Short mmCIF file of C-alpha atoms in Angstrom, two decimals:
data_model
loop_
_atom_site.label_atom_id
_atom_site.label_comp_id
_atom_site.label_asym_id
_atom_site.label_seq_id
_atom_site.Cartn_x
_atom_site.Cartn_y
_atom_site.Cartn_z
CA MET A 772 56.87 159.06 109.70
CA GLY A 773 57.40 162.52 109.49
CA LYS A 774 60.30 162.16 106.94
CA GLN A 775 57.97 160.09 104.92
CA ARG A 776 54.90 162.24 105.24
CA ALA A 777 57.30 165.26 104.23
CA LEU A 778 58.65 163.05 101.38
CA THR A 779 55.04 162.06 100.03
CA ALA A 780 54.16 165.65 100.34
CA ALA A 781 56.52 167.29 98.11
CA VAL A 782 56.30 164.35 95.84
CA SER A 783 52.33 164.95 95.46
CA ALA A 784 52.78 168.88 94.63
CA GLY A 785 55.92 168.29 92.09
CA THR A 786 53.13 165.24 90.37
CA ALA A 787 50.60 168.02 90.22
CA VAL A 788 52.53 170.10 88.90
CA LEU A 789 54.35 167.86 86.53
CA LEU A 790 50.15 167.01 85.19
CA ALA A 791 49.29 170.31 84.60
CA ALA A 792 52.57 171.40 82.93
CA GLY A 793 53.36 167.93 80.95
CA CYS A 794 55.61 168.42 79.15
CA SER A 795 57.38 172.31 79.08
CA SER A 796 59.73 173.36 76.61
CA GLY A 797 62.89 175.74 78.28
CA GLY A 798 64.76 176.35 82.20
CA GLY A 799 63.68 177.00 84.85
CA SER A 800 65.37 175.70 88.17
CA GLY A 801 62.66 173.43 89.61
CA SER A 802 61.57 172.08 93.18
CA ASP A 803 64.21 170.71 95.33
CA ARG A 804 62.02 167.39 94.99
CA THR A 805 60.37 166.82 91.44
CA ALA A 806 59.98 169.69 88.40
CA PRO A 807 58.24 168.44 85.65
CA ALA A 808 60.25 166.83 82.89
CA GLN A 809 61.15 169.27 79.69
CA ALA A 810 61.43 168.80 76.68
CA ALA A 811 63.18 169.62 73.94
CA SER A 812 61.44 167.75 70.98
CA SER A 813 57.99 167.69 69.04
CA PRO A 814 55.27 166.17 69.78
CA ALA A 815 56.51 166.11 73.56
CA PRO A 816 55.37 162.23 75.26
CA VAL A 817 52.96 162.76 77.74
CA THR A 818 54.78 161.99 80.89
CA ARG A 819 53.27 160.66 84.74
CA ALA A 820 55.56 161.21 87.95
CA THR A 821 55.45 158.38 90.14
CA ALA A 822 57.01 159.05 93.25
CA SER A 823 57.63 156.91 96.65
CA ALA A 824 58.94 157.24 100.23
CA ALA A 825 61.84 155.01 100.22
CA THR A 826 60.96 151.82 102.01
CA VAL A 827 64.57 150.32 104.62
CA SER A 828 64.43 147.34 102.25
CA ASP A 829 65.24 150.48 99.17
CA SER A 830 69.08 151.27 98.79
CA VAL A 831 71.74 152.24 95.93
CA THR A 832 73.44 149.40 96.47
CA LYS A 833 70.77 147.54 93.86
CA ALA A 834 68.68 148.34 91.04
CA PRO A 835 65.22 150.02 92.28
CA PRO A 836 62.88 146.36 91.56
CA PHE A 837 61.02 146.62 87.93
CA PRO A 838 58.14 144.41 88.83
CA GLY A 839 56.75 144.35 84.94
CA GLY A 840 58.12 144.30 80.87
CA LYS A 841 61.31 144.81 80.70
CA VAL A 842 64.11 145.86 82.08
CA VAL A 843 66.47 147.98 78.63
CA ALA A 844 68.64 149.74 81.38
CA ARG A 845 70.33 149.60 84.92
CA ALA A 846 72.89 150.66 86.75
CA ALA A 847 73.63 150.33 91.01
CA ASN A 848 75.22 152.09 93.44
CA VAL A 849 76.96 154.51 91.34
CA ALA A 850 78.60 158.06 92.40
CA GLY A 851 78.93 160.50 89.76
CA ASN A 852 77.87 160.91 86.19
CA ARG A 853 76.56 158.05 84.60
CA GLU A 854 75.43 157.46 80.12
CA LEU A 855 73.72 154.10 79.48
CA ASP A 856 72.03 152.80 76.36
CA ILE A 857 68.92 152.38 75.89
CA LYS A 858 68.65 148.77 74.61
CA GLY A 859 66.79 148.72 71.67
CA GLY A 860 66.13 152.52 71.46
CA VAL A 861 63.53 154.47 72.83
CA GLY A 862 60.43 152.73 71.16
CA SER A 863 56.37 153.19 71.48
CA GLY A 864 54.28 152.59 74.43
CA ILE A 865 55.53 153.27 78.42
CA LEU A 866 59.19 153.99 79.05
CA SER A 867 60.19 153.73 83.29
CA VAL A 868 62.46 155.66 84.43
CA GLN A 869 62.57 154.39 88.33
CA VAL A 870 65.88 156.54 90.83
CA HIS A 871 67.23 155.69 93.99
CA CYS A 872 69.39 157.98 96.12
CA GLU A 873 71.34 158.87 99.14
CA GLY A 874 73.68 161.87 100.35
CA LYS A 875 72.93 165.49 100.21
CA GLY A 876 73.00 167.20 96.54
CA ARG A 877 71.34 167.03 94.03
CA LEU A 878 70.36 164.38 90.52
CA THR A 879 69.08 165.34 87.24
CA VAL A 880 67.75 162.18 84.41
CA ALA A 881 67.99 163.11 81.04
CA VAL A 882 66.36 160.93 78.46
CA GLU A 883 67.54 161.29 75.04
CA PRO A 884 66.01 161.55 72.48
CA LEU A 885 63.22 162.56 74.14
CA GLY A 886 65.01 165.81 75.49
CA VAL A 887 63.40 165.66 78.56
CA SER A 888 65.28 165.63 82.22
CA PHE A 889 63.78 165.68 85.47
CA PRO A 890 65.95 167.35 88.14
CA PHE A 891 65.65 165.48 91.93
CA ALA A 892 66.86 166.30 95.28
CA CYS A 893 68.67 163.98 97.38
CA GLU A 894 69.32 163.44 101.42
CA ALA A 895 72.60 161.92 103.88
CA GLY A 896 71.66 159.27 105.57
CA ARG A 897 68.80 157.95 104.10
CA VAL A 898 67.43 156.33 100.49
CA SER A 899 64.58 159.05 98.00
CA ALA A 900 63.03 157.81 95.74
CA ILE A 901 61.78 158.97 92.38
CA GLY A 902 60.15 157.87 88.95
CA ASN A 903 59.24 158.79 86.06
CA GLU A 904 56.79 157.59 83.17
CA PHE A 905 56.62 158.79 79.83
CA ASP A 906 54.22 157.43 76.84
CA LEU A 907 55.30 157.26 73.57
CA LYS A 908 53.13 157.39 70.34
CA ARG A 909 56.35 156.73 67.81
CA PRO A 910 59.61 155.13 68.77
CA HIS A 911 62.55 156.37 68.91
CA THR A 912 66.45 155.36 68.12
CA PRO A 913 69.05 154.61 69.66
CA GLY A 914 68.37 156.36 73.05
CA THR A 915 70.64 156.93 76.34
CA VAL A 916 69.19 158.48 79.92
CA ARG A 917 72.23 160.82 81.40
CA VAL A 918 72.81 160.80 84.97
CA THR A 919 74.10 163.58 86.37
CA ALA A 920 74.86 164.01 90.30
CA SER A 921 76.54 166.59 92.52
CA ALA A 922 79.13 164.75 94.42
CA GLY A 923 77.93 163.06 97.38
CA VAL A 924 75.34 161.30 96.09
CA ARG A 925 75.42 157.99 95.32
CA TRP A 926 72.91 156.39 93.25
CA ALA A 927 71.07 153.67 91.49
CA ILE A 928 68.41 153.33 88.64
CA THR A 929 66.11 151.33 86.52
CA VAL A 930 64.78 152.01 83.33
CA GLY A 931 62.06 149.53 82.04
CA ARG A 932 59.14 149.33 78.87
CA GLN A 933 55.77 147.86 78.55
CA ASP A 934 54.28 148.00 74.59
CA GLY A 935 50.56 149.69 74.83
CA ALA A 936 48.87 150.55 78.00
CA GLY A 937 49.75 149.12 80.73
CA ARG A 938 50.72 145.91 78.96
CA SER A 939 54.02 144.82 79.55
CA ALA A 940 56.67 143.87 76.43
CA SER A 941 58.20 140.31 76.84
#
């Protein structure tokens, strides 16, 4: 329970920073848990960080669930770096990125061509979870998600797309 509370507090602090800052240009080391998505293009997408403590059933051997919308990229039980194509490119509407990781180290997710990225600290012996949503006003084609992970970190990712405000794509 203490670890879950610490994760929730760290995520809440990161979420508040993300919501206050939006997508900002420039670097910065970010926190150990979450950091504002960094944008290099204009206009910047609106982002919302969502995260929860991973449950006992969460793992990196299966991609995180995406309950609504259309899955456009997915990978599970990955060690090291990988780039995934986003099927159909980065469309307008909400693009959701859900990540689980396990192992001591750092993981960074970058979404191109949006020019946004977010780092995340992973822990040994437990599954950590983070999510980020990008509310896009115009489509970008093609699109990729690049994950960079420290040695010893295993991860799983699901990228999903919803059209409009909360309406799921078919």
